mmCIF file of C-alpha atoms in Angstrom:
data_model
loop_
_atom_site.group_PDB
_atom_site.id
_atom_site.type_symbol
_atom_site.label_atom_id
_atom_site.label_comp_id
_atom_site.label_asym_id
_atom_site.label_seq_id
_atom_site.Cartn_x
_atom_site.Cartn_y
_atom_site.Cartn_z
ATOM 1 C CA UNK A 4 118.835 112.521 104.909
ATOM 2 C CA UNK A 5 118.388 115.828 106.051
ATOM 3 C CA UNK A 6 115.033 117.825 106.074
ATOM 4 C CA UNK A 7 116.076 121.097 105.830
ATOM 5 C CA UNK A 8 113.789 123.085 103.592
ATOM 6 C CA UNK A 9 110.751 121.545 105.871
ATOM 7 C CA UNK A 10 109.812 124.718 108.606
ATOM 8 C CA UNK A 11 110.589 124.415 112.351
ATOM 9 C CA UNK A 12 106.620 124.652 112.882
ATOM 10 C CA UNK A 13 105.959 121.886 110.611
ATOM 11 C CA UNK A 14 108.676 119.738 111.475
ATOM 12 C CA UNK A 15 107.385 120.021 114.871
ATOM 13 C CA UNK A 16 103.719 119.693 113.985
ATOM 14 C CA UNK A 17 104.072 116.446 112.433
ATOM 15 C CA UNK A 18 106.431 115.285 115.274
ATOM 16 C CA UNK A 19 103.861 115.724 117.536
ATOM 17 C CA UNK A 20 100.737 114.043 115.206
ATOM 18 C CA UNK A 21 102.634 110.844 114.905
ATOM 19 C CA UNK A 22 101.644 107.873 116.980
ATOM 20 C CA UNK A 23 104.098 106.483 119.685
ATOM 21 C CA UNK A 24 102.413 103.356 121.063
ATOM 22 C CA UNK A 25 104.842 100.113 120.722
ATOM 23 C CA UNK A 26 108.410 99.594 120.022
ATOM 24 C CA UNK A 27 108.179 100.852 115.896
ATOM 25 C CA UNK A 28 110.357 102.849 115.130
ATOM 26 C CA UNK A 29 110.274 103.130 111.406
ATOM 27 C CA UNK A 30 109.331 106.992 111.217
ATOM 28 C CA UNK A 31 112.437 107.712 112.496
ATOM 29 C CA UNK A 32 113.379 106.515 108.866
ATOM 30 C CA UNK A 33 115.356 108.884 106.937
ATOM 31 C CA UNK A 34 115.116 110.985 110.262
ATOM 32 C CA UNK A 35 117.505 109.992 112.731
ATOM 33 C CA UNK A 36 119.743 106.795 113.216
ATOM 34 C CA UNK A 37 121.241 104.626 115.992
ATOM 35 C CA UNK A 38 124.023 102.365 115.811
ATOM 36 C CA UNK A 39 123.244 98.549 116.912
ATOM 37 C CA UNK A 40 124.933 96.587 119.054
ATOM 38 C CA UNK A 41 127.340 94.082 117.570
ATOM 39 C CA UNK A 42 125.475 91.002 119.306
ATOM 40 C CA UNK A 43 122.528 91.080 117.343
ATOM 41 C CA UNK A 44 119.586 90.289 120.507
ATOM 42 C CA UNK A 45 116.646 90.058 118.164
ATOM 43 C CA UNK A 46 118.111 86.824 116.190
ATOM 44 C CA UNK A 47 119.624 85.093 119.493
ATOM 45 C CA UNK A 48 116.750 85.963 121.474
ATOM 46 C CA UNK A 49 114.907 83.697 118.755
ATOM 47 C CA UNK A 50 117.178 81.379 118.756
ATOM 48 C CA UNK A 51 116.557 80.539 122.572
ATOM 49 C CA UNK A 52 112.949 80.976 121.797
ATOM 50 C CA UNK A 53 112.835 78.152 119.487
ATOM 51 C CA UNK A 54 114.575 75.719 121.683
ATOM 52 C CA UNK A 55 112.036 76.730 124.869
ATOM 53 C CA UNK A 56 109.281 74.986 126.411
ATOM 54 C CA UNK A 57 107.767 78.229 127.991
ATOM 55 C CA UNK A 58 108.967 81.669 127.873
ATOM 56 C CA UNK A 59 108.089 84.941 128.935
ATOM 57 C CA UNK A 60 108.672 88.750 127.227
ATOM 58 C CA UNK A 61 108.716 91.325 129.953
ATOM 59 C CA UNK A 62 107.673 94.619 128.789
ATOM 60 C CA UNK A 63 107.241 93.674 125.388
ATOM 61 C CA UNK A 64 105.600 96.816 124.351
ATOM 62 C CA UNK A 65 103.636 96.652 121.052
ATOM 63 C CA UNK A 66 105.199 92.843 121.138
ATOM 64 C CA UNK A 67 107.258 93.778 117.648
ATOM 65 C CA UNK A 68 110.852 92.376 119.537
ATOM 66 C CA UNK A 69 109.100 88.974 120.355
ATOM 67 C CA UNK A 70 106.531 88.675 117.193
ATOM 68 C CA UNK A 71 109.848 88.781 114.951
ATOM 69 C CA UNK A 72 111.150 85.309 116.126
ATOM 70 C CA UNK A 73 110.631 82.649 113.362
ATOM 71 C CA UNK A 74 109.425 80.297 116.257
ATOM 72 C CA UNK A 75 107.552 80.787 119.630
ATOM 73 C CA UNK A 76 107.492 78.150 122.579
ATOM 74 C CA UNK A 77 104.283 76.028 122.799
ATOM 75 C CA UNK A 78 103.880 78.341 126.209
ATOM 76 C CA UNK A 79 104.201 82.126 125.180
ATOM 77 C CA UNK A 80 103.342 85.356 127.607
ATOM 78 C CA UNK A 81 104.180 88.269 127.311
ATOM 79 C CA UNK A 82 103.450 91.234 129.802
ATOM 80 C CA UNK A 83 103.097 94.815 129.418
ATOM 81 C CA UNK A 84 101.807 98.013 131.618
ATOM 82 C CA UNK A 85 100.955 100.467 128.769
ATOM 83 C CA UNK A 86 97.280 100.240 128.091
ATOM 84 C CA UNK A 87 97.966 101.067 123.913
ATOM 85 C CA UNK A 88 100.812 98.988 123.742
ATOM 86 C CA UNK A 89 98.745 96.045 125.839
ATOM 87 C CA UNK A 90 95.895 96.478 122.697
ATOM 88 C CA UNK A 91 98.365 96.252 120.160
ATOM 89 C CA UNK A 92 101.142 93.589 121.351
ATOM 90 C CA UNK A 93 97.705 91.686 122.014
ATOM 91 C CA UNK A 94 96.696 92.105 118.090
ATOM 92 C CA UNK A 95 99.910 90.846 117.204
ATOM 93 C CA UNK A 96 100.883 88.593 119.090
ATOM 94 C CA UNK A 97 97.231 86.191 119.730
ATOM 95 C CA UNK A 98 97.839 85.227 116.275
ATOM 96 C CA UNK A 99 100.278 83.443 116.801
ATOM 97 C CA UNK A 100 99.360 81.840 120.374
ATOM 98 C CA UNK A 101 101.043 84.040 122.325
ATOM 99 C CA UNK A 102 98.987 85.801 125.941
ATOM 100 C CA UNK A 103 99.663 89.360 126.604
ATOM 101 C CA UNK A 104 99.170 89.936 130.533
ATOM 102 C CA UNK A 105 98.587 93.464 131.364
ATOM 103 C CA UNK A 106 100.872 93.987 134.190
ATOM 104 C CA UNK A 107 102.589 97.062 135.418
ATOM 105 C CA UNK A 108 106.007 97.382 135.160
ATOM 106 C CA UNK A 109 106.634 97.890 138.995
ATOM 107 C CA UNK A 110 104.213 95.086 140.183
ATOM 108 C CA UNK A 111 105.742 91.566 141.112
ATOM 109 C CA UNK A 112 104.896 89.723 138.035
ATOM 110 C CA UNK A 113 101.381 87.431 138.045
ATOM 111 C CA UNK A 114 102.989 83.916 137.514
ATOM 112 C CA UNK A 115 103.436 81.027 139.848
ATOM 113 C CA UNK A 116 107.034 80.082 140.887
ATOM 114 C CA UNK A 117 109.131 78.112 138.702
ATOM 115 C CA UNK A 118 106.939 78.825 135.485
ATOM 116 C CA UNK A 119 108.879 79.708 132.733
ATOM 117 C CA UNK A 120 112.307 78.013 130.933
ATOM 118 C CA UNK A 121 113.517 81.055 129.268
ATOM 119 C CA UNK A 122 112.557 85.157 130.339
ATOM 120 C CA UNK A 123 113.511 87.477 127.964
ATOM 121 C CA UNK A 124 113.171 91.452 127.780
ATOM 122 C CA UNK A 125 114.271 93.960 125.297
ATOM 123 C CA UNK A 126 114.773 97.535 127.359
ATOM 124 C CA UNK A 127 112.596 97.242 129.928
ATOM 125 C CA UNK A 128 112.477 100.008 132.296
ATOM 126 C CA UNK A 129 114.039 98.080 135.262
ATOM 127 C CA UNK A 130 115.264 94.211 136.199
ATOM 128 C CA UNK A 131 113.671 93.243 138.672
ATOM 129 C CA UNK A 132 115.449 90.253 139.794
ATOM 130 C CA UNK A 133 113.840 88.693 142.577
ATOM 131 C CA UNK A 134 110.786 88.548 140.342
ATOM 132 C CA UNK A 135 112.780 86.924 137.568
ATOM 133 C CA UNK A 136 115.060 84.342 139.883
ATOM 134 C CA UNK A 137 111.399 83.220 141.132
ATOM 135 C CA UNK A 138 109.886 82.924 137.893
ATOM 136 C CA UNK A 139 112.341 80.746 136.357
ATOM 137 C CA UNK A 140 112.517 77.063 136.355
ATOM 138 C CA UNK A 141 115.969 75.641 138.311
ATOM 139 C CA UNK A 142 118.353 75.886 135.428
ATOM 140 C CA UNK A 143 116.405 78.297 133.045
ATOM 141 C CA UNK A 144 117.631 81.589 131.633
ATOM 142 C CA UNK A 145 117.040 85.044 131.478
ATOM 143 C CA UNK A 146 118.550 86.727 128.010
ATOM 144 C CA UNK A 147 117.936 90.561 128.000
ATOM 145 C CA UNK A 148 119.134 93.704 126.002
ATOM 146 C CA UNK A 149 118.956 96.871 129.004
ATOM 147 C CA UNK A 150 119.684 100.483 128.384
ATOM 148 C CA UNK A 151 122.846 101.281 130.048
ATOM 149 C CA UNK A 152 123.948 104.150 131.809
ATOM 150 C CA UNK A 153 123.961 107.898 130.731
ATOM 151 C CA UNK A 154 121.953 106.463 127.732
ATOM 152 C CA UNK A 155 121.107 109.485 125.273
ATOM 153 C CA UNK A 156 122.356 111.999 127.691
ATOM 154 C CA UNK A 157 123.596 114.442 125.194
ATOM 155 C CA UNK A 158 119.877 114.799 124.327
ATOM 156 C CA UNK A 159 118.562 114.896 128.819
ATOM 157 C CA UNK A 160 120.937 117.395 129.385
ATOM 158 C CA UNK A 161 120.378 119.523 126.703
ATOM 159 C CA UNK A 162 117.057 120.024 127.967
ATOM 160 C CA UNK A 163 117.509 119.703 131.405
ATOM 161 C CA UNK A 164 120.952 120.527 132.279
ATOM 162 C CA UNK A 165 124.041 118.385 133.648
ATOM 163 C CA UNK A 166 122.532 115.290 135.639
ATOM 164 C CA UNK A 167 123.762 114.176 139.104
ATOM 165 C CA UNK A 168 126.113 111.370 139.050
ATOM 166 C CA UNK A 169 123.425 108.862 140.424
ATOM 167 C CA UNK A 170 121.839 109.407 137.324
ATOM 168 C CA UNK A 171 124.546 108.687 135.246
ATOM 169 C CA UNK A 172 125.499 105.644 137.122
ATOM 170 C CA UNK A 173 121.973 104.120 137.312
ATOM 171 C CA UNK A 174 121.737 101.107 134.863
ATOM 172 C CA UNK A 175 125.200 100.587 135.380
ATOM 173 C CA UNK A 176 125.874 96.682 133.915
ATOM 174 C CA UNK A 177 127.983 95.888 137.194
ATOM 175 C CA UNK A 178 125.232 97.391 139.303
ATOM 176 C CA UNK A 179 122.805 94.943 137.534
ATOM 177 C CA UNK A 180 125.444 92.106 137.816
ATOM 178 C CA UNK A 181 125.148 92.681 141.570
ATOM 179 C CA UNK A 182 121.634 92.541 141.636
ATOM 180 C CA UNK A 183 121.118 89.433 139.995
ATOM 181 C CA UNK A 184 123.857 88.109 141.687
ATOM 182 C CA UNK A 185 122.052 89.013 145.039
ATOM 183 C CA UNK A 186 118.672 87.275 143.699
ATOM 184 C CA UNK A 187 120.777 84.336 143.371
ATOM 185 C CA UNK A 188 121.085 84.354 139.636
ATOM 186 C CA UNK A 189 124.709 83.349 137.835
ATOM 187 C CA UNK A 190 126.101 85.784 135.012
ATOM 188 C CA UNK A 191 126.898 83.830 132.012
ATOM 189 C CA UNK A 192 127.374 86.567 129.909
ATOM 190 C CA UNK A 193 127.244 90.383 129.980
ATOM 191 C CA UNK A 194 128.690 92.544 126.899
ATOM 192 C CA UNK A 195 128.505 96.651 126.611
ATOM 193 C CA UNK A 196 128.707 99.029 124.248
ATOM 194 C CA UNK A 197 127.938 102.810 123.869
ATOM 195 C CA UNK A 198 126.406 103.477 119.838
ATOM 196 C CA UNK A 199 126.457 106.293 117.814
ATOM 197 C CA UNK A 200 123.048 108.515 117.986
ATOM 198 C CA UNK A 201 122.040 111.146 115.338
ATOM 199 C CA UNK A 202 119.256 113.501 114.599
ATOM 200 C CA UNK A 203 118.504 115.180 111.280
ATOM 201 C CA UNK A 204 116.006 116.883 112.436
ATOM 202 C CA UNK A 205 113.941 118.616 115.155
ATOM 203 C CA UNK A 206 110.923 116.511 113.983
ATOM 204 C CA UNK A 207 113.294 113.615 115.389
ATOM 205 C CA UNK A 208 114.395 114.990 119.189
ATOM 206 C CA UNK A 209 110.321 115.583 119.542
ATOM 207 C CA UNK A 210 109.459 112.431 118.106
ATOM 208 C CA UNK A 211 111.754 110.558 120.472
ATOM 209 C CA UNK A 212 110.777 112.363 123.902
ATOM 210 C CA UNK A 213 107.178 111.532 123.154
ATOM 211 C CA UNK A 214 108.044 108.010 122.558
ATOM 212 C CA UNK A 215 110.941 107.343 125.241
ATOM 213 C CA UNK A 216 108.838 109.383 127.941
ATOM 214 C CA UNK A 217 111.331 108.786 130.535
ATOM 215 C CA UNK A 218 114.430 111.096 129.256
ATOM 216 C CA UNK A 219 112.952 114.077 129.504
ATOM 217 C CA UNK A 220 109.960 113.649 131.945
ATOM 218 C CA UNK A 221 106.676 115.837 131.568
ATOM 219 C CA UNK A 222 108.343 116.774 128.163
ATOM 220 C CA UNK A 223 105.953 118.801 126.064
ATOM 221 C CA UNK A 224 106.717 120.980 122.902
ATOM 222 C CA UNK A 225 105.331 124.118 124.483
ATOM 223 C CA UNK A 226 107.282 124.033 127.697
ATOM 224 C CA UNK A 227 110.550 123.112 125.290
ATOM 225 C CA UNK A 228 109.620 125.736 122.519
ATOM 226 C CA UNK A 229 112.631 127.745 122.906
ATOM 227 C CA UNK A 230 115.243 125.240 123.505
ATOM 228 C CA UNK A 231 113.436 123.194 120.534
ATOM 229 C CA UNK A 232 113.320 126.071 118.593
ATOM 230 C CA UNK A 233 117.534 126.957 119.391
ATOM 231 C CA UNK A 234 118.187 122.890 118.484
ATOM 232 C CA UNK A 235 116.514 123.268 115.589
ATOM 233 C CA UNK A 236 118.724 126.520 114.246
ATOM 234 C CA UNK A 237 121.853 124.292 115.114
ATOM 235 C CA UNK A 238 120.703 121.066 113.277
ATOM 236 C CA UNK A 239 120.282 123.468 110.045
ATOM 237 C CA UNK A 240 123.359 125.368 110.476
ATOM 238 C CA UNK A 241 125.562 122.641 111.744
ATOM 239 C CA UNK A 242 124.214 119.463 111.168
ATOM 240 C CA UNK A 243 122.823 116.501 112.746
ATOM 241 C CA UNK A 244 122.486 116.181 116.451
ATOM 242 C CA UNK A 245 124.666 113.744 117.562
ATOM 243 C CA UNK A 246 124.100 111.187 121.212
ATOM 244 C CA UNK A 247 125.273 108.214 122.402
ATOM 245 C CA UNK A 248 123.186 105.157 123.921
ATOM 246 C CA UNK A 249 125.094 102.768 126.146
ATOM 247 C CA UNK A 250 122.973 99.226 125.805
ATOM 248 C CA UNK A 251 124.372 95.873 127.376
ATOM 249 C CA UNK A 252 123.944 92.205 126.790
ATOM 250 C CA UNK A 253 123.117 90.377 129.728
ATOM 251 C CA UNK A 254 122.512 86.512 130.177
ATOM 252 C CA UNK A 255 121.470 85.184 133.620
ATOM 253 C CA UNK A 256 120.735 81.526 134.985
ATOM 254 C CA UNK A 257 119.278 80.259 137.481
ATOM 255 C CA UNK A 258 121.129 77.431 138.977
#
């Protein structure tokens, strides 16, 4: 649906008024859209969930991914490093017996060895295995959706120019195979695919910098005014923006 008659300026403006705590991304209704990957994570991460004993959401953000299973262990944490999204996945998720932990992302995760049956994560920012192989109980799983590599990169390089190719290979699915491999987890099953991005609007590309911080870091609209401003002339003459994600499916065990 495209927004055309709306002005750059207010396009912007209301871009930049909209919240961006947790993992909701309804605004981008009508907006942009992303193809989904074929495997469906949401519905077979609750399926695990409902046969665990104790589970654990890293990064769950605003705790939307792990609030929309139909059932939740007797034994559910979630962590989270984002003081707003720590407030809100806590609102949501204490309902239903759930803990959120605040916990940076980077920091070895505050649980005892051999806690948890079942780990789960929906893009966090990076696996970090050694902390998940110690975590799990002998024989439990880890079942994760990542953000692959060169993610969105149509939309990084636009503002930032052509990446080196370390960039474009981190998050590489058989660079994360290796790793959990080397934390002495088994692959059971990893799946890729790269999905269809597009952007109606320059309401949209702002929207999404402010929300996924790390594409485009120390993005703000007046230090991308121009190139903003150029984007937008192309969306209305041309049509949407398109991009590509990359996400894979990866399920690990500990033996």
């Amino acid at each position: 649906m495209s927004r055309a008659r709306t002005t750059f300026e207010e396009l912007v403006a209301e871009a930049e008024a909209a919240p961006t705590e947790g993992w909701d991304f309804s605004w981008f209704e009508g907006r942009a859209t992303e193809a989904r990957p074929s495997w469906g994570y949401a519905w077979a991460m609750g399926e695990r969930l409902a046969k665990a004993e104790a589970a654990l959401d890293i990064q769950t953000g605003g705790g939307e991914v792990l609030n929309s299973a139909d059932t939740l262990p007797p034994l559910t944490v979630a962590t989270e490093g984002w003081p707003p999204n720590v407030a809100k996945a806590t609102a949501l998720l204490h309902p239903r017996g759930a803990v959120v932990v605040a916990s940076p992302e980077d920091a070895p995760l505050p649980f005892a060895d051999e806690t948890f049956d079942l780990v789960v994560s929906r893009h966090p920012v990076r696996a970090y295995w050694t902390e998940i192989a110690r975590v799990l109980r002998p024989g439990g799983t880890y079942f994760a959706q990542h953000v692959g590599p060169s993610s969105a990169y149509e939309v990084v390089e636009y503002f930032l120019g052509p990446q080196p190719d370390a960039q474009h290979n981190a998050r590489h699915p058989d660079r994360e195979r290796a790793e959990a491999e080397a934390a002495g987890l088994e692959i059971v099953e990893l799946r890729a695919e790269r999905l269809r991005m597009e952007f109606y609007d320059i309401g949209a590309v702002v929207h999404f910098l402010r929300k996924v911080v790390w594409m485009v870091p120390g993005f703000t609209v007046d230090r991308y005014r121009d190139r903003l401003r150029t984007l937008h002339e192309r969306i209305e003459a041309e049509g949407p923006f398109v991009a590509h994600s990359t996400r894979h499916l990866i399920e690990a065990r500990r033996p």
